[in-house]
Coordinates of C-alpha atoms in Angstrom, one line a residue:
X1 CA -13.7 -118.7 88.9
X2 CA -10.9 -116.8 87.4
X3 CA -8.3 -115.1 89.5
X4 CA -7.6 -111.7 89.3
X5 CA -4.6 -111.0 91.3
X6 CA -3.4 -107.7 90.5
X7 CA 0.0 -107.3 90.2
X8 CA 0.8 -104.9 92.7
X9 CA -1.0 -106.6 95.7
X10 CA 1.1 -110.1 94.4
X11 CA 4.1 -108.0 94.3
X12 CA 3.0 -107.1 98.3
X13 CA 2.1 -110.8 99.3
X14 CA 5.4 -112.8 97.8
X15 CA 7.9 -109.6 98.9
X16 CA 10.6 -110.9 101.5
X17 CA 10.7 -109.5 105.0
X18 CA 12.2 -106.1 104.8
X19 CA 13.0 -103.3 106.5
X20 CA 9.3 -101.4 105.4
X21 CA 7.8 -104.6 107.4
X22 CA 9.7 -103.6 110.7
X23 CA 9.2 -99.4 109.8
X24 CA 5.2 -100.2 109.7
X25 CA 5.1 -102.7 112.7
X26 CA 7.3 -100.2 115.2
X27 CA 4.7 -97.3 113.4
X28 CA 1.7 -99.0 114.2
X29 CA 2.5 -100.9 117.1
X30 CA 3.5 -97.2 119.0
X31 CA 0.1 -96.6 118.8
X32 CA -0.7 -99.7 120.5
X33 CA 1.7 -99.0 123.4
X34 CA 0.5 -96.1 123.9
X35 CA -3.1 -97.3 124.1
X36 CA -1.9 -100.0 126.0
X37 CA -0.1 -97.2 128.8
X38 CA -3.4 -95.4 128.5
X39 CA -6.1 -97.9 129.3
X40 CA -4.1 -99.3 132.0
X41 CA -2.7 -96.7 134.2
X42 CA -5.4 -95.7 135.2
X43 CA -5.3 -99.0 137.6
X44 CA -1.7 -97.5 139.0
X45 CA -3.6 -94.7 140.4
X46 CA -7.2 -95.1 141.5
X47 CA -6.8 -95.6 144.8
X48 CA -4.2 -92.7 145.1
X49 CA -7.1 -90.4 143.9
X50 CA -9.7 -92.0 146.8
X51 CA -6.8 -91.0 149.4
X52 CA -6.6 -87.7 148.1
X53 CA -9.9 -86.7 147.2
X54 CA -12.2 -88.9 149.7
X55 CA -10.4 -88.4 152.8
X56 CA -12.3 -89.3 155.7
X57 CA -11.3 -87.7 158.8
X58 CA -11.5 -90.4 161.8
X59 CA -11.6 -93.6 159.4
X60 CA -9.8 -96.9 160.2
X61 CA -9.1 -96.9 156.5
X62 CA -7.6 -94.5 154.0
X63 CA -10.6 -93.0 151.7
X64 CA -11.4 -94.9 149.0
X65 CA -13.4 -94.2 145.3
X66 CA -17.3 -95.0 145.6
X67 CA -18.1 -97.6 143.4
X68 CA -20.4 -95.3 141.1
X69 CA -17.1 -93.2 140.6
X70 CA -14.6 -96.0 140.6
X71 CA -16.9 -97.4 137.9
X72 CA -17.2 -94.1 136.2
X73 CA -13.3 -93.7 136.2
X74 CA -11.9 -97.0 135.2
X75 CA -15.4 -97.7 132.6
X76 CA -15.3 -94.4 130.8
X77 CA -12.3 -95.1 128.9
X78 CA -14.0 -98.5 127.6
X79 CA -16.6 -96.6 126.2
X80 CA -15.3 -94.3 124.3
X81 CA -12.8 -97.2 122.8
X82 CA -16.1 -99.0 122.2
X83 CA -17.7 -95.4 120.3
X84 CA -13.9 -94.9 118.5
X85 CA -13.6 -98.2 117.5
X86 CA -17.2 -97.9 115.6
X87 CA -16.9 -94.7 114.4
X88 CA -12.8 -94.5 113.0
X89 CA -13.1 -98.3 111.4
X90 CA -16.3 -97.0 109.2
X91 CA -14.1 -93.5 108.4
X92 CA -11.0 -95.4 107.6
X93 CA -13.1 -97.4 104.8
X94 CA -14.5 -94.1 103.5
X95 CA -12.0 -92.0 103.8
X96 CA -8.8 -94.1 103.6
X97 CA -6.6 -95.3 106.4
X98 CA -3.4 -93.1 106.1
X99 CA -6.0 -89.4 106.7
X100 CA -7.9 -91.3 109.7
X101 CA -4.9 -92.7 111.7
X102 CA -2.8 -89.4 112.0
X103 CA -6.5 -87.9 113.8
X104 CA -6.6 -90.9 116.6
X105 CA -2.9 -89.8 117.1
X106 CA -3.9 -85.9 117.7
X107 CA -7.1 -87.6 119.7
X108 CA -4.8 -89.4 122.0
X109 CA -2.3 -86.8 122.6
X110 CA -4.4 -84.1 123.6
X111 CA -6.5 -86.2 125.9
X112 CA -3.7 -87.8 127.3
X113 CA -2.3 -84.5 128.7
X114 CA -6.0 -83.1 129.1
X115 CA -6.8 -85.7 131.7
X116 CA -4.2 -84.9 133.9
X117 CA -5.4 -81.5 134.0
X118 CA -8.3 -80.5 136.2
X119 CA -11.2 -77.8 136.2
X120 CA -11.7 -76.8 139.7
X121 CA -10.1 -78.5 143.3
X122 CA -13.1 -80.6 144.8
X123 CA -13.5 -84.2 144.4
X124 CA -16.5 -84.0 141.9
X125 CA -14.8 -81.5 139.4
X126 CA -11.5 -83.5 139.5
X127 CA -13.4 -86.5 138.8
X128 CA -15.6 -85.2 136.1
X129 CA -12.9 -83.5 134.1
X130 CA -10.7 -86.9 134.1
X131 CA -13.7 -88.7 133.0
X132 CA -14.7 -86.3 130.5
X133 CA -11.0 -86.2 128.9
X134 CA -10.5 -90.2 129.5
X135 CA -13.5 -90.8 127.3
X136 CA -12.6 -89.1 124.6
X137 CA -9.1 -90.2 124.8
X138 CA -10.6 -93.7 124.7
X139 CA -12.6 -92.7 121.2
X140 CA -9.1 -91.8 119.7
X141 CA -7.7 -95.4 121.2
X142 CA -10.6 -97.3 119.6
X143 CA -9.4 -95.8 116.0
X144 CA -6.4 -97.5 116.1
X145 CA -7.6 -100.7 116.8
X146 CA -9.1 -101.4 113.0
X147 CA -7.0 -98.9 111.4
X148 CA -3.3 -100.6 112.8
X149 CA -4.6 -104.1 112.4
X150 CA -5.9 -102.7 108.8
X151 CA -2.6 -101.1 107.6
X152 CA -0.1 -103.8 109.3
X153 CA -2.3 -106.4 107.2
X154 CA -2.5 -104.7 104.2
X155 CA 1.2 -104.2 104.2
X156 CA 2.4 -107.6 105.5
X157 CA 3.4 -110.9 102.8
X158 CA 1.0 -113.5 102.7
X159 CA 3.8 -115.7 104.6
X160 CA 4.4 -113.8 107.6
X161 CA 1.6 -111.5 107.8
X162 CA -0.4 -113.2 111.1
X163 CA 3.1 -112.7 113.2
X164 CA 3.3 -109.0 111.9
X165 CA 0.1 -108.3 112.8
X166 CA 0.3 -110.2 116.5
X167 CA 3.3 -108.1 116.8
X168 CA 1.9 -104.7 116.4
X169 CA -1.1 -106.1 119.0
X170 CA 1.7 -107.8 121.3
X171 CA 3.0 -103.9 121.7
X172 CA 0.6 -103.4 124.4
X173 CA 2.4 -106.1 126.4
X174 CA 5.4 -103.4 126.8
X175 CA 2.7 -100.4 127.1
X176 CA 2.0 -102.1 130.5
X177 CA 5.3 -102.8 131.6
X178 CA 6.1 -99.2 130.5
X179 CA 3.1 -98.2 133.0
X180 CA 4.3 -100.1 135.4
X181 CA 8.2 -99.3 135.4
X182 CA 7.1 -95.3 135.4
X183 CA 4.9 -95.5 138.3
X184 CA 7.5 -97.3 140.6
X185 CA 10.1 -94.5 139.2
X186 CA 7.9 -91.8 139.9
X187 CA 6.1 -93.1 143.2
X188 CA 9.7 -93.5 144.0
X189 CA 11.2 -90.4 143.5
X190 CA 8.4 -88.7 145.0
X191 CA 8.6 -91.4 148.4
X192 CA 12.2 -90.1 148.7
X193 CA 12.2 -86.3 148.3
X194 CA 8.5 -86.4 150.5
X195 CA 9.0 -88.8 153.2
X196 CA 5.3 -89.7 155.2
X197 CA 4.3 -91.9 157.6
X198 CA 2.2 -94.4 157.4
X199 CA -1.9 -93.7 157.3
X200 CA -2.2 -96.1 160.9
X201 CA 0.4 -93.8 162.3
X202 CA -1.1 -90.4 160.8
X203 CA -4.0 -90.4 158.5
X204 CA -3.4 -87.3 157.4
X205 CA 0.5 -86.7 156.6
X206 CA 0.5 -89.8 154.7
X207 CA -1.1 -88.3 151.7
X208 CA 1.6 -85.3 151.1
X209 CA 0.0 -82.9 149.3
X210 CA 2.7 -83.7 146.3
X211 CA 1.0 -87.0 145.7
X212 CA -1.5 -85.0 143.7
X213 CA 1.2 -84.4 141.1
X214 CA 2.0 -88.0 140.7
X215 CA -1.2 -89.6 139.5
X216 CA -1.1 -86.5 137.2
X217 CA 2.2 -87.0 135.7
X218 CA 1.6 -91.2 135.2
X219 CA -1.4 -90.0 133.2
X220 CA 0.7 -87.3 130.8
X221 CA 3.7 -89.4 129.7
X222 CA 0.6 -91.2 127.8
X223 CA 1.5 -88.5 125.5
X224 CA 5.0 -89.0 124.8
X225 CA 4.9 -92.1 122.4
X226 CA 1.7 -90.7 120.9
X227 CA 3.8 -87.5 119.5
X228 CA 7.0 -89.7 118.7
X229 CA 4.9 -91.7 116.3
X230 CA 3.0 -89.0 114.3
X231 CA 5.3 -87.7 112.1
X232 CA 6.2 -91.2 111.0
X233 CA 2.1 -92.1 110.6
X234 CA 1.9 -89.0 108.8
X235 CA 5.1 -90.2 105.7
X236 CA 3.9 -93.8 105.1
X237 CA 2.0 -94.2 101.8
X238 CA -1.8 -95.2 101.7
X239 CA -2.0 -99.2 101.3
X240 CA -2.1 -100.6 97.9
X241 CA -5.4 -102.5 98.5
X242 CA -7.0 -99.1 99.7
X243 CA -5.8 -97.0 96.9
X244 CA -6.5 -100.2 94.3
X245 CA -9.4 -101.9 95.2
X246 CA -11.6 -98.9 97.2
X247 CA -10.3 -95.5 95.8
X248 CA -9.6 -97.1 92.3
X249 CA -6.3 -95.8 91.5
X250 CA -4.3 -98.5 90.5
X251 CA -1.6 -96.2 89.0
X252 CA -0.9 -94.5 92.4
X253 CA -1.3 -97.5 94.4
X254 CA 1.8 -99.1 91.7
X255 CA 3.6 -95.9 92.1
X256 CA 3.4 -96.1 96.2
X257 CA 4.1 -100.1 96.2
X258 CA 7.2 -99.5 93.4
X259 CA 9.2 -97.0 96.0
X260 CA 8.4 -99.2 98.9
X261 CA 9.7 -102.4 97.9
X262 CA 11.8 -100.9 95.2
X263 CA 10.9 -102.6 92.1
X264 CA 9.0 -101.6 88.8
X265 CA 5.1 -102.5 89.4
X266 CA 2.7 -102.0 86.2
X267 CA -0.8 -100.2 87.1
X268 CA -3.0 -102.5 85.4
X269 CA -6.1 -99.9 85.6
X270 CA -8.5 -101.8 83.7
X271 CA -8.4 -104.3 85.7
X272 CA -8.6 -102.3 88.9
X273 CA -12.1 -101.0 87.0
X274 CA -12.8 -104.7 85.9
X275 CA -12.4 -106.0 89.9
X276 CA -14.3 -102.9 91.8
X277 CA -17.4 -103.8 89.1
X278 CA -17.3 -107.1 90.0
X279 CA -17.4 -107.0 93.7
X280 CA -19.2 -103.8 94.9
X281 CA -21.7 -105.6 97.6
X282 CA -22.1 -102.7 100.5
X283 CA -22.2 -103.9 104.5
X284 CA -25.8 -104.3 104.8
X285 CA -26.5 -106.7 101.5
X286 CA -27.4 -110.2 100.9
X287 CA -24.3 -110.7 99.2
X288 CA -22.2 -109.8 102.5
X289 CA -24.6 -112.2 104.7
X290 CA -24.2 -114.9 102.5
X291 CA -20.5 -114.7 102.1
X292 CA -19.6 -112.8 105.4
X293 CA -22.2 -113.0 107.2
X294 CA -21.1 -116.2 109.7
X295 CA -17.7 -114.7 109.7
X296 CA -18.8 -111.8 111.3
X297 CA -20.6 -113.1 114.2
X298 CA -17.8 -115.3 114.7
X299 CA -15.1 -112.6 115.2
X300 CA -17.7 -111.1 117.1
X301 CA -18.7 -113.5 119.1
X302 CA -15.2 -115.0 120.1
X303 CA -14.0 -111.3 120.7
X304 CA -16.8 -110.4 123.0
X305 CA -16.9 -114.2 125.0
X306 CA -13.1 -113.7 124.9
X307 CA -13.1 -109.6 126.8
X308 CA -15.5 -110.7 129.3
X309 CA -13.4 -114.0 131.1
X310 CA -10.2 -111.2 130.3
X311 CA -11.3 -108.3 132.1
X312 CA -13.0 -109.7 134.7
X313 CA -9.4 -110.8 136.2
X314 CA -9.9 -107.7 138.0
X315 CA -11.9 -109.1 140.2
X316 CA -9.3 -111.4 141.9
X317 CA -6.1 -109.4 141.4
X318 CA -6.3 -107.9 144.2
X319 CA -6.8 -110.9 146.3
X320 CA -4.0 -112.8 144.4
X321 CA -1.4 -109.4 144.9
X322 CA -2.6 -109.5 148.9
X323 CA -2.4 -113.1 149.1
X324 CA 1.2 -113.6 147.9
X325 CA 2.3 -110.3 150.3
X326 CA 2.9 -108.0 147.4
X327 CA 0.6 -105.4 149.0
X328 CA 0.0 -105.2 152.5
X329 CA -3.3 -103.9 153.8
X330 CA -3.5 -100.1 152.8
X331 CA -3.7 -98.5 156.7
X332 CA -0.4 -99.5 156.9
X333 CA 1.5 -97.7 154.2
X334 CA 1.3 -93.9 153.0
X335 CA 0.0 -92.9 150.0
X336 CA 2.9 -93.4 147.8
X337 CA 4.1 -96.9 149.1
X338 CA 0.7 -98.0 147.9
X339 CA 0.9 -96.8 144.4
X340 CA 4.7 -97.9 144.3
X341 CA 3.7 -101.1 145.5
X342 CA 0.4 -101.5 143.2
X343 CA 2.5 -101.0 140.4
X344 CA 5.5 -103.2 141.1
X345 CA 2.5 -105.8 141.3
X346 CA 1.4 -105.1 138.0
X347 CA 4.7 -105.1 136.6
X348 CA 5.9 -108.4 137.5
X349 CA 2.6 -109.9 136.2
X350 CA 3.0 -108.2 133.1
X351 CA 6.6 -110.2 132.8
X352 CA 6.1 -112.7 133.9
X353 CA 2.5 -113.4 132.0
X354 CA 1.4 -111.0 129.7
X355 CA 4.2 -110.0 127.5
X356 CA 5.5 -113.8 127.4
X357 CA 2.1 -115.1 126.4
X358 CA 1.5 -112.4 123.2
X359 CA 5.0 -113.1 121.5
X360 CA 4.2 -116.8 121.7
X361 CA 1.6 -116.0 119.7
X362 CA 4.2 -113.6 117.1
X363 CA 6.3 -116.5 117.4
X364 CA 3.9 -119.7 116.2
X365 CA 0.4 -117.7 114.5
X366 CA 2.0 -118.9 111.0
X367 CA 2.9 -122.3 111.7
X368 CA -0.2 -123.2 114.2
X369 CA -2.5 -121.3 112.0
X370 CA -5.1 -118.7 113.5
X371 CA -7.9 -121.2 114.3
X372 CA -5.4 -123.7 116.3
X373 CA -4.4 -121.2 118.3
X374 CA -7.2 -119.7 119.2
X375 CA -8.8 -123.5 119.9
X376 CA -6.4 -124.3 122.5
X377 CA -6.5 -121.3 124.0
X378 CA -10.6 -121.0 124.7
X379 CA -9.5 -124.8 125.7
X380 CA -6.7 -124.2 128.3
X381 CA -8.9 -120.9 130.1
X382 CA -12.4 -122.8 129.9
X383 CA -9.6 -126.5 132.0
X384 CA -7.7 -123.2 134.3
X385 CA -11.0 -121.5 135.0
X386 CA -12.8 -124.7 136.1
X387 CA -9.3 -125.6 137.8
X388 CA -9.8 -122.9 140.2
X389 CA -13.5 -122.1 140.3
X390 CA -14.9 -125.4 141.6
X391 CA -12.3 -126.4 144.3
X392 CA -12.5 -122.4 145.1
X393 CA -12.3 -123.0 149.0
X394 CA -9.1 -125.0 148.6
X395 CA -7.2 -122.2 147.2
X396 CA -8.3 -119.7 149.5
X397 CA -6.0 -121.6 152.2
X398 CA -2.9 -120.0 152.9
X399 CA -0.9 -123.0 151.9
X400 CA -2.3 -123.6 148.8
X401 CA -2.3 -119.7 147.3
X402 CA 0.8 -120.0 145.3
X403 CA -0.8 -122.9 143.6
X404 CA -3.6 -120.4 142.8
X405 CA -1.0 -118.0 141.5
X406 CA 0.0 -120.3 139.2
X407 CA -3.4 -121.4 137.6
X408 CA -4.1 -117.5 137.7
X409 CA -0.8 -116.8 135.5
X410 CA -1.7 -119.9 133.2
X411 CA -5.2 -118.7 132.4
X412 CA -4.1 -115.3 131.2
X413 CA -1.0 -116.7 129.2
X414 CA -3.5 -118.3 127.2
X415 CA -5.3 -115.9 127.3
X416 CA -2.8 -114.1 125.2
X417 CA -0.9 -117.2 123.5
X418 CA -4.4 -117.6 122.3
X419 CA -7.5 -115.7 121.3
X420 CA -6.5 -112.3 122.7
X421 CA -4.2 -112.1 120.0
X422 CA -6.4 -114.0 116.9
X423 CA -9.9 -112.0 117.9
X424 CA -7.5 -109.0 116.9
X425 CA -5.6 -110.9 113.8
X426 CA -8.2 -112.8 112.3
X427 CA -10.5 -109.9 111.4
X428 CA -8.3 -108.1 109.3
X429 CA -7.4 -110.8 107.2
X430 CA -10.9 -111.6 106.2
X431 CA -13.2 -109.1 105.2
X432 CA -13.1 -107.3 101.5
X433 CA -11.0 -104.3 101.4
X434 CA -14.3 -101.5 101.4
X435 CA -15.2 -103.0 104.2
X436 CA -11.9 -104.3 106.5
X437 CA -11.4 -101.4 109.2
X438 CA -15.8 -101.6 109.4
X439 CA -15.9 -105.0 110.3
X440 CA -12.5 -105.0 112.0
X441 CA -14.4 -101.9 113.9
X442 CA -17.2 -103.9 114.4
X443 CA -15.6 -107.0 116.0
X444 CA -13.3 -105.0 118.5
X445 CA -16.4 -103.0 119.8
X446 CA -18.2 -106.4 120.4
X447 CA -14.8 -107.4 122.6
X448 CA -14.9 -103.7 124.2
X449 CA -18.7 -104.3 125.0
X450 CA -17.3 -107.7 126.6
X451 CA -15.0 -105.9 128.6
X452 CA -17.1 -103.8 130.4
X453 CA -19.6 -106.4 131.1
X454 CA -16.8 -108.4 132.4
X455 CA -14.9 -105.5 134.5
X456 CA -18.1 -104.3 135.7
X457 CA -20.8 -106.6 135.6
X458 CA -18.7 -109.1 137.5
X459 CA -17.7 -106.6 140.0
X460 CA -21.1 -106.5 141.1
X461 CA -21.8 -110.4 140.3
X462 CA -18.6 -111.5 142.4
X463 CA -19.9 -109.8 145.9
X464 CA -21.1 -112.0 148.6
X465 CA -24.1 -113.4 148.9
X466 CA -24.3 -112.8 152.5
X467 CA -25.4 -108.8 151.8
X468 CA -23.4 -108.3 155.4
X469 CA -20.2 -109.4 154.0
X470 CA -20.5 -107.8 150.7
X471 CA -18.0 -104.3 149.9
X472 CA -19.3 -101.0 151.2
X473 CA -21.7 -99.9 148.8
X474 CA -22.1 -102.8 146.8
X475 CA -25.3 -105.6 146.9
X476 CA -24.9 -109.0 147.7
X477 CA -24.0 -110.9 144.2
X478 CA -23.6 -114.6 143.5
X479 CA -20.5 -114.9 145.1
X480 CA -16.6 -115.4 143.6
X481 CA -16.9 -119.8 143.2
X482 CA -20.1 -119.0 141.0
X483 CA -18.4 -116.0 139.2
X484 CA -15.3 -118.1 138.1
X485 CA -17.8 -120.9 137.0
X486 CA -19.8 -118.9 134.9
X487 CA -16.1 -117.7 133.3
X488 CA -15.5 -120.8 132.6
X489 CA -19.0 -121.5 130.5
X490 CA -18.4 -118.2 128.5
X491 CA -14.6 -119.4 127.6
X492 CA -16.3 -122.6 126.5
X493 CA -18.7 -121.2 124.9
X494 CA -15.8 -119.0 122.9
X495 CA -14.1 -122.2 121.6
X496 CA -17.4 -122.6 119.8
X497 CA -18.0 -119.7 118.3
X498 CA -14.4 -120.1 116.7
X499 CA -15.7 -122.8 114.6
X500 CA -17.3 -119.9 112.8
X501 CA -14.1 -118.4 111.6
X502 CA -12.1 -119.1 109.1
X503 CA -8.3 -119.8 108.5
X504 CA -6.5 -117.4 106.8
X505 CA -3.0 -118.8 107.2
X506 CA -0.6 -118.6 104.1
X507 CA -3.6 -117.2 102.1
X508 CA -3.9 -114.0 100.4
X509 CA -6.5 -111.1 101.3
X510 CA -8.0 -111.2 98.2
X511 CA -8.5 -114.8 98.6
X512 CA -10.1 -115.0 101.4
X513 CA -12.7 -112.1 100.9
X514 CA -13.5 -113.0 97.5
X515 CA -11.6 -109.8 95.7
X516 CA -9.9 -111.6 93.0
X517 CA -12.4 -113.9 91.6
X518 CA -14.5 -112.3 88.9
X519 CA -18.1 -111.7 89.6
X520 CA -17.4 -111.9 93.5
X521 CA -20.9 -109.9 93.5
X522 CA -22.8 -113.2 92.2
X523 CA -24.0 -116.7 94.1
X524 CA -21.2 -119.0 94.0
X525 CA -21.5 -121.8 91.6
X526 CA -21.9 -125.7 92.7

């Protein structure tokens, strides 16, 4: 078949790295940090708001969230990023990716400072109003998923483009440690201008009425990078391959491209009309199932196996934090110390593991290829996971814990040197132009769906199976050995389903969806 490169989207995949590259990363990867800061605070501050707002007078224990609300308050977020994710990636194909984005920015901001607001002073209206705001601050987050990963790959060279776009994902690496580091500044200020006791020596002066503020404030920064990053969102031109190959306008898309990279780019509009004839297939087609249709249940299917074994590490983090003395049992410290220390936790895991483990992945994604990558890491969490799961008992010995740290931290840096990072390249890089932020859209709700199954689902799986020794409100479940076994089949299974997706290393968009071969529309000849 004949190619039909257009010269403007060659122009875009043989450019050099310039500075445009960096402008659209730091653009596009604010939004990440700030959905990053978002989805994770909330962590920071959960059990500040059971001290505050379930109190119990007499109790050997400061108060703590009841499951049904601790699941309503950390979950609600997911599911609006699950709703967003659907809703903005099928917007950003109809109505363009520039005139979506700048709405999950307003989204974002808004809600951000909206859920640290409250409608009345009892525990139920507190909790409702932050749920309320957090899920629709979590539709806005789920918009930028498919529209940054959309625009960054769009923009990006056919060389470099997987680093570019693993670098606007590995933003929320610093959103976290930016979560972190503010909580310990603010949990500190506070600890020193309100000193308390702590809630063994007086239950109820060592939740000063000021730590209400705190949790409030963490929440509202969320805001800050949102609003830095709008104006920019707002100047950068529509992508070529939107303007080109969807809204047909190949003489704007050459007029955009020729300012951005600053050479003269013909329009070629006829053969803008010639290509859009030629491939017109819609989502739900034959034509897409025969051409697309494994590729889509393959960045589905590793995204959603991948979410599940990634946020079910929930479940032991606060047994790995208690077990290496970063928090001591919560009666004896006030209400501040706790957050302050929660959030020190976080941070140093977030250093140490997290951020490390996504700009490996910047680093190699274009000399490893996607599919290596994402290979060894299903292949290192499925060895870790097992690693820990079946000699469980050993590691809950005192002695061996720091071992257990370690096969903890190596699980999740491949998590992230690994298919954290591809679920999120690879399906932007593959899909035809009309339909890239959908099916982006698509995949990332199939990981967010994954994510609740694995934050909450597991919550309830992980309890003892002595109904006696299970957390207060929770039934008995199959215990933590069978939980982290049952990880470790779903990470397996994930390194399976990637033999579904495709390599797009040092390849064009257009030729891996098809776009420049005439007649894209018809079966492929033998």
């Amino acid at each position: 078949m004949a190619g039909q490169q257009l010269q403007v989207l060659n122009a875009l995949d043989v450019a050099k790295t310039q500075w445009y590259h960096f402008t659209a990363i730091i653009i596009a990867g604010m939004g990440f940090f700030t959905d990053a800061y978002d989805l994770f605070c909330i962590s920071l501050v959960t059990k500040l708001l059971g001290r505050i707002y379930y109190h119990v007078d007499g109790a050997a224990k400061p108060g703590t969230l009841p499951p049904n609300v601790s699941a309503a308050v950390n979950g609600v977020a997911l599911c609006g990023t699950l709703a967003g994710q659907l809703f903005f990636g099928w917007l950003g194909d109809k109505l363009g990716r520039k005139k979506v984005y700048g709405l999950t920015l307003i989204l974002m901001v808004v809600c951000s400072v909206a859920s640290g607001l409250s409608f009345g002073h009892d525990a139920k209206a507190v909790m409702a109003t932050l749920c309320f705001f957090r899920f629709w601050l979590g539709f806005g987050i789920g918009g930028d998923y498919p529209l940054s990963a959309t625009i960054m790959s769009e923009y990006a060279n056919k060389k470099t483009r997987g680093a570019f776009i693993a670098a606007v994902f590995a933003m929320q690496g610093f959103g976290i440690l930016a979560g972190g580091i503010f909580a310990i500044i603010i949990s500190t200020a506070f600890k020193t201008r309100f000193d308390a006791p702590a809630y063994e020596v007086d239950p109820l002066a060592s939740t000063v009425p000021q730590a209400d503020y705190v949790w409030r404030i963490i929440l509202m920064v969320g805001a800050i990078p949102a609003a830095l990053t709008y104006y920019w969102r707002m100047k950068m031109p529509e992508t070529a391959r939107y303007t080109a190959l969807v809204a047909k306008n190949g003489k704007q898309a050459a007029a955009d491209m020729s300012k951005v990279l600053q050479v003269d780019i013909e329009a070629e509009q006829s053969k803008v009309e010639q290509l859009s004839e030629a491939s017109g297939f819609g989502l739900f087609t034959k034509q897409f199932l025969s051409r697309h249709g494994l590729h889509l249940l393959g960045t589905t299917s590793t995204w959603f196996l991948l979410d599940i074994a990634f946020y079910s590490q929930n479940l032991f983090q606060k047994d790995i934090f208690s077990a290496i003395g970063w928090i001591p049992a919560a009666k004896t410290m006030n209400a501040l110390e706790e957050v302050f220390r929660i959030a020190r936790a976080q941070t140093l895991i977030a250093l140490c593991s997290t951020v490390p483990g996504y700009w490996f992945t910047v680093a190699f994604i274009d000399r490893m290829g996607r599919f290596a990558i994402q290979m060894m890491g299903f292949a290192f969490m499925t060895v870790f996971m097992f690693a820990i799961a079946i000699p469980y008992d050993h590691w809950t010995h005192k002695e061996n814990r720091i071992g257990f740290v370690m096969m903890y931290s190596l699980t999740f840096f491949f998590a992230n040197f690994g298919p954290n990072a591809t679920t999120f390249v690879v399906p932007a890089e593959i899909f035809p132009a009309r339909l890239r932020s959908t099916c982006h859209g698509i995949s990332a709700a199939a990981g967010k769906l994954g994510a609740i199954i694995g934050a909450f689902g597991f919550l309830y799986l992980a309890q003892n199976q002595d109904p006696a020794k299970a957390d207060a409100g929770y039934p008995a479940g199959i215990g933590v050995r069978n939980s982290l076994i049952l990880l470790g089949v779903i990470n397996f299974l994930g390194l399976l389903f990637t033999f579904l997706v495709p390599e797009s290393k040092g390849k064009s968009l257009e030729e891996m969806s098809g776009e420049n071969e005439q007649g894209a529309d018809e079966e492929p000849r033998s």
